[in-house]
Amino acid sequence: MFTLAEVASLSDIQPTYRILKPWWDVFMDYLAVVMLMVAIFAGTMQLTKDQVVCLPVLQSTVNSKVQPDTAGKADFTTVETTTGQEEASMRTVSFGSAPTVTPDILQSRATSSQYQPTESGQEPKKEQKDSSGRKTNLDFQQYVFINQMCYHLALPWYSKYFPYLVLIHTLILIVSSNFWFKYPKTCSKIEHFVSILGKCFESPWTTKALSETACEDSEENKQRLTGAQSLPKYVSTSSDEGSPSASTPMITKSGFKFSADKPMIEIPSVTILDKKDGEQAKALFEKVRKFRAHVEDSDLIYKLYVGQTVIKTVKFIFILCYTANFVNTISFEHICNPKVEHLIGYTQFECTHNMAYMLKKLLISYISLICVYGFICLYTLFWLFRIPLKEYSFEKVREESSFSDIPDVKNDFAFLLHMVDQYDQLYSKRFGVFLSEVSENKLRGISLNHEWTYEKLRQHVSRNAQDKQELHLFMLSGVPDAVFDLTDLDVLKLELIPEAKITAKISQMTNLEELHLYHCPAKVEQTAFSFLRDHLRCLHVKFTDVAEIPAWVYLLKTLRELYLIGNLNSENNKMIGLESLRELRHLKILHVKSNLTKIPPNITDVAPHLTKLVIHNDGTKLVVLNSLKKMTNVAELELQNCELERIPHAIFSLSNLQELDLKSNSIRTIEEIISFQHLKRLTCLKLWHNKIVSIPSSITHIKNLESLYLSNNKLETLPAAVFSLQKLRCLDVSYNSIAVIPVEIGLLQNLQHFHITGNKVDVLPKQLFKCVKLRTLSLGQNCITSIPDKVSQLLQLTYLELKGNCLDRLPAALGQCQLLRKSGLVVEDHLFDTLPSEVKEALNQDTGIPFANGI
């Protein structure tokens, strides 16, 4: 046998799953337990007390005859037996002189013994009639046989198997009710959901910080906080200790409390959210995000729940239909015709079923229970199809809180939340907080401000190359509030901060002139924007997609320098929104590092006031350059790594051009250089890192050229025309294949910087040292064998590179170069040791004169 507890355990689920059990499921579980009890009780009674008692039915001819008393004489007696409320008259017929003793006869005899007279011989007929029943001539084994035969033949099958049917039906209903908790593909999701839901409900973020952050934007709360900060410290004057008087100020909503012992200000719960709680809450946000993505794409849980409800409803209808027909078949009396006359001698028996009354009551009770169960199933189906349970709206939560961005959910996620609402709507309200990006950002802000204090930020402030105070923040969840307290900061760099928000407190940073936004689509408040519009001078924006460029960037009227670094190919040129640059009326420098195939025509909107344009491509060939013709005021132009093969003709229209940089292109010939004679203001020409093999003589037409950079090309000679540029102050021909320095170099009397490193020069002409204004001379990585003593004529020399040559000693004349120091002398150590001690001593002196190499 099994106990009720063992059977009831089939319906047990994890206690944590109770939040997914609506009232109808709970009620049906209790009904199932009651039906189990009915089944077990009926089964127990049937196994222990169920029996049928049968007596043969005499034929009418037999009943009408009276036989002698001693020799075949028949006696007729009536034995009245009362069972419950029913009365049955049993007639027993006995044949022969020795009647068979049965339990019924013994009982009848015992019943009638009180009517026997005390004296023998008086009323003999009455004594004999009352003391004995009708003789049947059947022994005990025959009665047992007939009872068993008639139990199986006469009783309706439902009376015999009722407990087992109830047990089986109930078990099926129990399994159907909890199958969605056991099915592998749904139980894992449900378990995960319940776990996350419980953590969200008990999270300190919802219990401590939610109420504060939800109302922090309201004007009333701001006023309370402001008033509380200005309140003096009060002491309670109540006579009862611990009981504040009516005059004691109590500001509970703002988080301030005053005790009778000493004044105390209680900090709002937001500020006391410790680091551990904050990290747990952030982990919950990530779990909720992943769980939503995992569950929202299917509706298996919903379908399974609907399916098991339909099964229970069908089961209810089936049970009710066939069970109701058997109520009237359960009877106390039954007529049995076992067809065993050859064994017993009788053809018909009248039987009684002692459990009939109890079974009938139990059946009626079971039908009542199953009807209630079925009506609840019908209500469940009505609830399932009355509203779309695969959609869940947090509209009410959005209205009651400041988290207006809580998204609506669908499919299994929505269905689970609907089920939770039937248990307690507070769960879904608190769970919705962890679906809000606003809530997550507020939590990150609290944790961020707790970690990045003013002192910690001050330690990260450094001095950059321009001797400005700079702060670089990298991969944070936001911008700490303490940043805006660094009022002396000049440069602020924000990198990989997707939720950066610049608040009105930035107006305190009066020295801030440069802002870097690297993959950081920062949002600004109106007051903050007004400050940036009037004070910001330089802005760097690095992005992957053009949508990352904040729209307010194009409205900074006082901006002077704009650096855009990111993907701006030809398909996206229209999306960049450069047409808004026309609002940047003071923009002087525009730097674009991208993969352009043509210059966006909208850049010409800033042409009237643009003085410097820099385009750094990633190797993408820049084809269309006609827009350059409109930039007549550009003084500096850089087109680097644009795969240019010739100097673009559009450049020759830039009459105000002073500096041209065509670095890292594929230029092979520069015959167009003659057209530069129209650019009267051109002073600097940078053609380095190309494939130029020769310099045309027409270069002499660029009369005002002061700097010429031709390094990293394929030059083998230097034409005399180069040395006719009398204003030339810097000449860089490093890393070519030049073998000889022409003697005409002596004509460059204004030459200050000469670089010929990485060539094949073996002899230095004496005319080189006539360039007495030389400050930088780079002769490294050549084949030079000696340095003439005339190097002493270079009195302004501050930098001399000789490393990587074939020298065996250094001339002592280097000591006469008064401005040259060891830090500016690049040479092997063993060569430096060949100098006289007084020269080495002179070179080791520190004069404090700044070093400059001219590049």
Short mmCIF file of N, CA and C in Angstrom, two decimals, residues 346-481:
data_model
loop_
_atom_site.label_atom_id
_atom_site.label_comp_id
_atom_site.label_asym_id
_atom_site.label_seq_id
_atom_site.Cartn_x
_atom_site.Cartn_y
_atom_site.Cartn_z
N TYR A 346 -29.95 -24.25 -7.41
CA TYR A 346 -30.80 -23.07 -7.53
C TYR A 346 -30.35 -22.29 -8.75
N THR A 347 -31.31 -21.64 -9.39
CA THR A 347 -31.00 -20.84 -10.59
C THR A 347 -30.91 -19.35 -10.33
N GLN A 348 -31.53 -18.85 -9.30
CA GLN A 348 -31.58 -17.41 -9.04
C GLN A 348 -31.30 -17.15 -7.57
N PHE A 349 -30.54 -16.04 -7.38
CA PHE A 349 -30.18 -15.66 -6.02
C PHE A 349 -30.45 -14.18 -5.85
N GLU A 350 -30.82 -13.79 -4.69
CA GLU A 350 -30.97 -12.38 -4.34
C GLU A 350 -29.82 -11.99 -3.43
N CYS A 351 -29.10 -10.94 -3.87
CA CYS A 351 -27.86 -10.55 -3.17
C CYS A 351 -27.95 -9.11 -2.65
N THR A 352 -27.17 -8.86 -1.63
CA THR A 352 -27.05 -7.51 -1.06
C THR A 352 -25.59 -7.09 -1.08
N HIS A 353 -25.37 -5.80 -1.45
CA HIS A 353 -24.01 -5.21 -1.48
C HIS A 353 -23.87 -4.24 -0.32
N ASN A 354 -23.05 -4.59 0.66
CA ASN A 354 -23.00 -3.81 1.89
C ASN A 354 -22.34 -2.44 1.71
N MET A 355 -21.56 -2.21 0.60
CA MET A 355 -20.88 -0.92 0.37
C MET A 355 -21.65 -0.02 -0.57
N ALA A 356 -22.85 -0.44 -0.97
CA ALA A 356 -23.59 0.31 -1.98
C ALA A 356 -23.89 1.72 -1.54
N TYR A 357 -24.38 1.87 -0.33
CA TYR A 357 -24.75 3.20 0.15
C TYR A 357 -23.54 4.11 0.21
N MET A 358 -22.43 3.60 0.76
CA MET A 358 -21.21 4.42 0.88
C MET A 358 -20.66 4.80 -0.49
N LEU A 359 -20.64 3.83 -1.43
CA LEU A 359 -20.11 4.13 -2.76
C LEU A 359 -20.95 5.18 -3.48
N LYS A 360 -22.26 5.09 -3.26
CA LYS A 360 -23.12 6.06 -3.92
C LYS A 360 -22.86 7.47 -3.42
N LYS A 361 -22.68 7.58 -2.10
CA LYS A 361 -22.36 8.90 -1.54
C LYS A 361 -21.01 9.41 -2.04
N LEU A 362 -20.04 8.51 -2.09
CA LEU A 362 -18.71 8.92 -2.58
C LEU A 362 -18.77 9.30 -4.05
N LEU A 363 -19.57 8.58 -4.83
CA LEU A 363 -19.69 8.91 -6.26
C LEU A 363 -20.32 10.29 -6.45
N ILE A 364 -21.37 10.56 -5.67
CA ILE A 364 -21.99 11.89 -5.77
C ILE A 364 -21.00 12.97 -5.37
N SER A 365 -20.22 12.71 -4.31
CA SER A 365 -19.20 13.68 -3.89
C SER A 365 -18.15 13.88 -4.98
N TYR A 366 -17.73 12.78 -5.60
CA TYR A 366 -16.73 12.87 -6.66
C TYR A 366 -17.26 13.66 -7.86
N ILE A 367 -18.52 13.39 -8.23
CA ILE A 367 -19.10 14.14 -9.35
C ILE A 367 -19.18 15.63 -9.01
N SER A 368 -19.49 15.96 -7.77
CA SER A 368 -19.55 17.37 -7.37
C SER A 368 -18.17 18.01 -7.49
N LEU A 369 -17.15 17.28 -7.01
CA LEU A 369 -15.79 17.81 -7.09
C LEU A 369 -15.35 18.00 -8.54
N ILE A 370 -15.67 17.01 -9.38
CA ILE A 370 -15.22 17.09 -10.77
C ILE A 370 -15.97 18.18 -11.51
N CYS A 371 -17.20 18.48 -11.11
CA CYS A 371 -17.94 19.58 -11.73
C CYS A 371 -17.30 20.91 -11.38
N VAL A 372 -16.96 21.09 -10.10
CA VAL A 372 -16.27 22.32 -9.70
C VAL A 372 -14.95 22.44 -10.44
N TYR A 373 -14.22 21.32 -10.51
CA TYR A 373 -12.94 21.31 -11.21
C TYR A 373 -13.13 21.70 -12.68
N GLY A 374 -14.17 21.17 -13.31
CA GLY A 374 -14.41 21.47 -14.71
C GLY A 374 -14.79 22.91 -14.95
N PHE A 375 -15.61 23.47 -14.06
CA PHE A 375 -15.98 24.88 -14.21
C PHE A 375 -14.75 25.78 -14.11
N ILE A 376 -13.83 25.40 -13.22
CA ILE A 376 -12.59 26.19 -13.10
C ILE A 376 -11.76 26.05 -14.37
N CYS A 377 -11.73 24.87 -14.96
CA CYS A 377 -11.02 24.69 -16.23
C CYS A 377 -11.62 25.56 -17.32
N LEU A 378 -12.94 25.62 -17.35
CA LEU A 378 -13.60 26.47 -18.35
C LEU A 378 -13.27 27.94 -18.12
N TYR A 379 -13.22 28.35 -16.86
CA TYR A 379 -12.84 29.73 -16.58
C TYR A 379 -11.39 29.99 -17.02
N THR A 380 -10.53 29.01 -16.80
CA THR A 380 -9.12 29.17 -17.21
C THR A 380 -9.02 29.36 -18.71
N LEU A 381 -9.78 28.55 -19.46
CA LEU A 381 -9.78 28.71 -20.92
C LEU A 381 -10.32 30.08 -21.32
N PHE A 382 -11.33 30.53 -20.63
CA PHE A 382 -11.87 31.86 -20.91
C PHE A 382 -10.81 32.93 -20.66
N TRP A 383 -10.06 32.78 -19.57
CA TRP A 383 -8.99 33.76 -19.26
C TRP A 383 -7.87 33.70 -20.29
N LEU A 384 -7.56 32.49 -20.75
CA LEU A 384 -6.46 32.33 -21.69
C LEU A 384 -6.75 32.99 -23.04
N PHE A 385 -8.02 32.98 -23.44
CA PHE A 385 -8.35 33.50 -24.77
C PHE A 385 -9.08 34.85 -24.71
N ARG A 386 -9.35 35.34 -23.52
CA ARG A 386 -10.06 36.62 -23.40
C ARG A 386 -9.15 37.78 -23.79
N ILE A 387 -7.90 37.74 -23.37
CA ILE A 387 -6.94 38.80 -23.68
C ILE A 387 -5.71 38.17 -24.33
N PRO A 388 -4.99 38.93 -25.14
CA PRO A 388 -3.77 38.37 -25.77
C PRO A 388 -2.65 38.22 -24.74
N LEU A 389 -2.48 37.01 -24.25
CA LEU A 389 -1.48 36.76 -23.20
C LEU A 389 -0.06 36.72 -23.74
N LYS A 390 0.09 36.77 -25.05
CA LYS A 390 1.44 36.80 -25.62
C LYS A 390 1.95 38.22 -25.80
N GLU A 391 1.24 39.16 -25.22
CA GLU A 391 1.68 40.56 -25.21
C GLU A 391 1.49 41.10 -23.80
N TYR A 392 2.51 41.82 -23.32
CA TYR A 392 2.43 42.38 -21.96
C TYR A 392 2.90 43.83 -22.01
N SER A 393 2.08 44.70 -21.48
CA SER A 393 2.38 46.13 -21.49
C SER A 393 2.68 46.62 -20.08
N PHE A 394 3.74 47.41 -19.97
CA PHE A 394 4.12 48.03 -18.70
C PHE A 394 3.60 49.47 -18.63
N GLU A 395 2.51 49.74 -19.31
CA GLU A 395 1.99 51.10 -19.37
C GLU A 395 1.69 51.66 -17.98
N LYS A 396 1.10 50.85 -17.14
CA LYS A 396 0.76 51.31 -15.79
C LYS A 396 2.02 51.61 -15.00
N VAL A 397 3.02 50.77 -15.14
CA VAL A 397 4.29 51.00 -14.44
C VAL A 397 4.96 52.26 -14.96
N ARG A 398 4.87 52.47 -16.26
CA ARG A 398 5.47 53.68 -16.83
C ARG A 398 4.77 54.94 -16.33
N GLU A 399 3.49 54.85 -16.12
CA GLU A 399 2.75 56.01 -15.63
C GLU A 399 3.06 56.30 -14.16
N GLU A 400 3.29 55.26 -13.39
CA GLU A 400 3.50 55.43 -11.95
C GLU A 400 4.94 55.73 -11.59
N SER A 401 5.87 55.53 -12.51
CA SER A 401 7.28 55.76 -12.22
C SER A 401 7.87 56.70 -13.25
N SER A 402 9.13 57.02 -13.05
CA SER A 402 9.83 57.89 -13.99
C SER A 402 10.49 57.10 -15.11
N PHE A 403 10.32 55.78 -15.08
CA PHE A 403 10.95 54.94 -16.10
C PHE A 403 9.99 54.76 -17.27
N SER A 404 9.92 55.76 -18.10
CA SER A 404 8.96 55.74 -19.21
C SER A 404 9.45 54.92 -20.39
N ASP A 405 10.65 54.37 -20.30
CA ASP A 405 11.21 53.63 -21.43
C ASP A 405 11.10 52.12 -21.24
N ILE A 406 10.36 51.67 -20.23
CA ILE A 406 10.22 50.23 -20.03
C ILE A 406 9.51 49.64 -21.24
N PRO A 407 10.12 48.73 -21.96
CA PRO A 407 9.51 48.21 -23.19
C PRO A 407 8.44 47.17 -22.90
N ASP A 408 7.48 47.06 -23.82
CA ASP A 408 6.51 45.97 -23.76
C ASP A 408 7.18 44.69 -24.24
N VAL A 409 6.73 43.56 -23.71
CA VAL A 409 7.34 42.28 -24.06
C VAL A 409 6.29 41.38 -24.71
N LYS A 410 6.74 40.26 -25.23
CA LYS A 410 5.84 39.38 -25.99
C LYS A 410 6.18 37.91 -25.75
N ASN A 411 5.34 37.06 -26.34
CA ASN A 411 5.50 35.61 -26.33
C ASN A 411 5.60 35.06 -24.90
N ASP A 412 6.52 34.12 -24.67
CA ASP A 412 6.58 33.45 -23.37
C ASP A 412 6.92 34.42 -22.24
N PHE A 413 7.73 35.42 -22.53
CA PHE A 413 8.08 36.41 -21.51
C PHE A 413 6.81 37.12 -21.04
N ALA A 414 5.97 37.51 -21.98
CA ALA A 414 4.72 38.19 -21.62
C ALA A 414 3.80 37.25 -20.85
N PHE A 415 3.70 36.00 -21.27
CA PHE A 415 2.80 35.05 -20.60
C PHE A 415 3.23 34.82 -19.15
N LEU A 416 4.53 34.68 -18.92
CA LEU A 416 5.01 34.47 -17.55
C LEU A 416 4.69 35.67 -16.66
N LEU A 417 4.79 36.86 -17.22
CA LEU A 417 4.46 38.05 -16.43
C LEU A 417 2.96 38.12 -16.14
N HIS A 418 2.13 37.72 -17.09
CA HIS A 418 0.69 37.65 -16.83
C HIS A 418 0.39 36.67 -15.70
N MET A 419 1.06 35.54 -15.70
CA MET A 419 0.86 34.56 -14.63
C MET A 419 1.30 35.11 -13.28
N VAL A 420 2.41 35.84 -13.27
CA VAL A 420 2.90 36.43 -12.02
C VAL A 420 1.92 37.47 -11.50
N ASP A 421 1.28 38.21 -12.41
CA ASP A 421 0.30 39.22 -11.99
C ASP A 421 -0.87 38.59 -11.25
N GLN A 422 -1.21 37.35 -11.57
CA GLN A 422 -2.29 36.68 -10.86
C GLN A 422 -1.90 36.36 -9.43
N TYR A 423 -0.59 36.31 -9.19
CA TYR A 423 -0.09 36.06 -7.83
C TYR A 423 0.07 37.38 -7.07
N ASP A 424 0.85 38.31 -7.67
CA ASP A 424 1.06 39.62 -7.05
C ASP A 424 1.65 40.54 -8.11
N GLN A 425 0.94 41.62 -8.40
CA GLN A 425 1.39 42.55 -9.45
C GLN A 425 2.65 43.31 -9.06
N LEU A 426 2.99 43.30 -7.81
CA LEU A 426 4.20 44.01 -7.37
C LEU A 426 5.45 43.38 -7.97
N TYR A 427 5.39 42.06 -8.22
CA TYR A 427 6.55 41.39 -8.82
C TYR A 427 6.87 41.97 -10.20
N SER A 428 5.85 42.07 -11.05
CA SER A 428 6.11 42.57 -12.40
C SER A 428 6.50 44.04 -12.39
N LYS A 429 5.97 44.81 -11.44
CA LYS A 429 6.36 46.22 -11.35
C LYS A 429 7.84 46.35 -11.03
N ARG A 430 8.30 45.56 -10.08
CA ARG A 430 9.72 45.63 -9.73
C ARG A 430 10.59 45.01 -10.81
N PHE A 431 10.05 43.98 -11.46
CA PHE A 431 10.80 43.36 -12.53
C PHE A 431 10.95 44.32 -13.70
N GLY A 432 9.93 45.15 -13.95
CA GLY A 432 10.00 46.10 -15.06
C GLY A 432 11.11 47.11 -14.90
N VAL A 433 11.50 47.39 -13.67
CA VAL A 433 12.58 48.34 -13.44
C VAL A 433 13.88 47.86 -14.09
N PHE A 434 14.06 46.53 -14.11
CA PHE A 434 15.29 45.98 -14.67
C PHE A 434 15.21 45.82 -16.18
N LEU A 435 14.11 46.24 -16.78
CA LEU A 435 14.01 46.30 -18.23
C LEU A 435 14.24 47.71 -18.75
N SER A 436 14.36 48.66 -17.87
CA SER A 436 14.48 50.07 -18.24
C SER A 436 15.94 50.48 -18.39
N GLU A 437 16.26 51.06 -19.51
CA GLU A 437 17.61 51.59 -19.70
C GLU A 437 17.85 52.80 -18.82
N VAL A 438 16.80 53.57 -18.59
CA VAL A 438 16.94 54.74 -17.69
C VAL A 438 17.33 54.27 -16.30
N SER A 439 16.66 53.23 -15.82
CA SER A 439 16.98 52.69 -14.50
C SER A 439 18.41 52.18 -14.46
N GLU A 440 18.81 51.48 -15.52
CA GLU A 440 20.17 50.94 -15.56
C GLU A 440 21.20 52.06 -15.58
N ASN A 441 20.90 53.10 -16.33
CA ASN A 441 21.83 54.23 -16.38
C ASN A 441 21.93 54.93 -15.04
N LYS A 442 20.82 55.04 -14.33
CA LYS A 442 20.85 55.66 -13.01
C LYS A 442 21.66 54.82 -12.04
N LEU A 443 21.50 53.52 -12.13
CA LEU A 443 22.29 52.63 -11.27
C LEU A 443 23.77 52.76 -11.59
N ARG A 444 24.08 52.78 -12.88
CA ARG A 444 25.48 52.94 -13.27
C ARG A 444 26.04 54.27 -12.79
N GLY A 445 25.19 55.30 -12.88
CA GLY A 445 25.64 56.60 -12.41
C GLY A 445 25.95 56.61 -10.93
N ILE A 446 25.10 55.94 -10.15
CA ILE A 446 25.34 55.88 -8.70
C ILE A 446 26.63 55.13 -8.41
N SER A 447 26.81 53.97 -9.04
CA SER A 447 28.02 53.18 -8.83
C SER A 447 29.25 53.94 -9.33
N LEU A 448 29.07 54.61 -10.46
CA LEU A 448 30.19 55.35 -11.04
C LEU A 448 30.63 56.49 -10.12
N ASN A 449 29.68 57.25 -9.62
CA ASN A 449 30.04 58.36 -8.73
C ASN A 449 30.63 57.87 -7.42
N HIS A 450 30.19 56.68 -7.00
CA HIS A 450 30.74 56.11 -5.78
C HIS A 450 32.19 55.70 -5.98
N GLU A 451 32.52 55.24 -7.18
CA GLU A 451 33.89 54.77 -7.44
C GLU A 451 34.82 55.91 -7.84
N TRP A 452 34.34 56.80 -8.71
CA TRP A 452 35.19 57.87 -9.23
C TRP A 452 34.92 59.16 -8.46
N THR A 453 35.63 59.30 -7.40
CA THR A 453 35.50 60.51 -6.58
C THR A 453 36.38 61.63 -7.14
N TYR A 454 36.22 62.79 -6.56
CA TYR A 454 37.01 63.94 -7.01
C TYR A 454 38.51 63.67 -6.84
N GLU A 455 38.89 63.07 -5.73
CA GLU A 455 40.31 62.80 -5.46
C GLU A 455 40.89 61.82 -6.48
N LYS A 456 40.12 60.80 -6.82
CA LYS A 456 40.61 59.81 -7.79
C LYS A 456 40.75 60.45 -9.17
N LEU A 457 39.81 61.27 -9.57
CA LEU A 457 39.89 61.94 -10.86
C LEU A 457 41.07 62.90 -10.92
N ARG A 458 41.31 63.57 -9.82
CA ARG A 458 42.44 64.50 -9.78
C ARG A 458 43.76 63.78 -10.01
N GLN A 459 43.85 62.54 -9.56
CA GLN A 459 45.08 61.77 -9.76
C GLN A 459 45.30 61.40 -11.22
N HIS A 460 44.23 61.37 -12.02
CA HIS A 460 44.34 61.01 -13.43
C HIS A 460 44.56 62.22 -14.34
N VAL A 461 44.57 63.40 -13.80
CA VAL A 461 44.82 64.60 -14.60
C VAL A 461 46.31 64.68 -14.91
N SER A 462 46.65 64.95 -16.18
CA SER A 462 48.05 65.04 -16.60
C SER A 462 48.25 66.26 -17.49
N ARG A 463 49.50 66.52 -17.79
CA ARG A 463 49.87 67.62 -18.69
C ARG A 463 50.20 67.06 -20.05
N ASN A 464 49.58 67.61 -21.10
CA ASN A 464 49.85 67.11 -22.45
C ASN A 464 51.01 67.87 -23.08
N ALA A 465 51.26 67.61 -24.37
CA ALA A 465 52.40 68.23 -25.06
C ALA A 465 52.27 69.74 -25.15
N GLN A 466 51.05 70.24 -25.12
CA GLN A 466 50.83 71.69 -25.16
C GLN A 466 50.80 72.30 -23.76
N ASP A 467 51.23 71.51 -22.77
CA ASP A 467 51.28 71.97 -21.38
C ASP A 467 49.89 72.38 -20.88
N LYS A 468 48.89 71.60 -21.29
CA LYS A 468 47.53 71.84 -20.81
C LYS A 468 47.10 70.67 -19.92
N GLN A 469 46.24 70.98 -18.96
CA GLN A 469 45.74 69.94 -18.07
C GLN A 469 44.70 69.10 -18.81
N GLU A 470 44.94 67.80 -18.80
CA GLU A 470 44.13 66.89 -19.61
C GLU A 470 43.64 65.72 -18.75
N LEU A 471 42.39 65.31 -18.98
CA LEU A 471 41.81 64.16 -18.30
C LEU A 471 41.25 63.22 -19.36
N HIS A 472 41.69 61.95 -19.30
CA HIS A 472 41.25 60.94 -20.27
C HIS A 472 40.47 59.86 -19.53
N LEU A 473 39.19 59.71 -19.85
CA LEU A 473 38.34 58.67 -19.24
C LEU A 473 38.04 57.63 -20.30
N PHE A 474 38.26 56.34 -19.94
CA PHE A 474 38.19 55.27 -20.92
C PHE A 474 37.30 54.14 -20.42
N MET A 475 36.32 53.76 -21.26
CA MET A 475 35.45 52.60 -21.02
C MET A 475 34.77 52.65 -19.65
N LEU A 476 34.10 53.74 -19.38
CA LEU A 476 33.29 53.85 -18.18
C LEU A 476 31.82 53.76 -18.57
N SER A 477 30.97 53.53 -17.57
CA SER A 477 29.54 53.43 -17.83
C SER A 477 28.91 54.81 -18.03
N GLY A 478 29.60 55.85 -17.69
CA GLY A 478 29.09 57.21 -17.85
C GLY A 478 30.16 58.21 -17.45
N VAL A 479 29.76 59.45 -17.37
CA VAL A 479 30.69 60.51 -16.96
C VAL A 479 30.44 60.80 -15.48
N PRO A 480 31.43 60.59 -14.62
CA PRO A 480 31.25 60.86 -13.19
C PRO A 480 30.92 62.34 -12.95
N ASP A 481 30.07 62.59 -11.99
CA ASP A 481 29.68 63.97 -11.67
C ASP A 481 30.87 64.78 -11.20
#
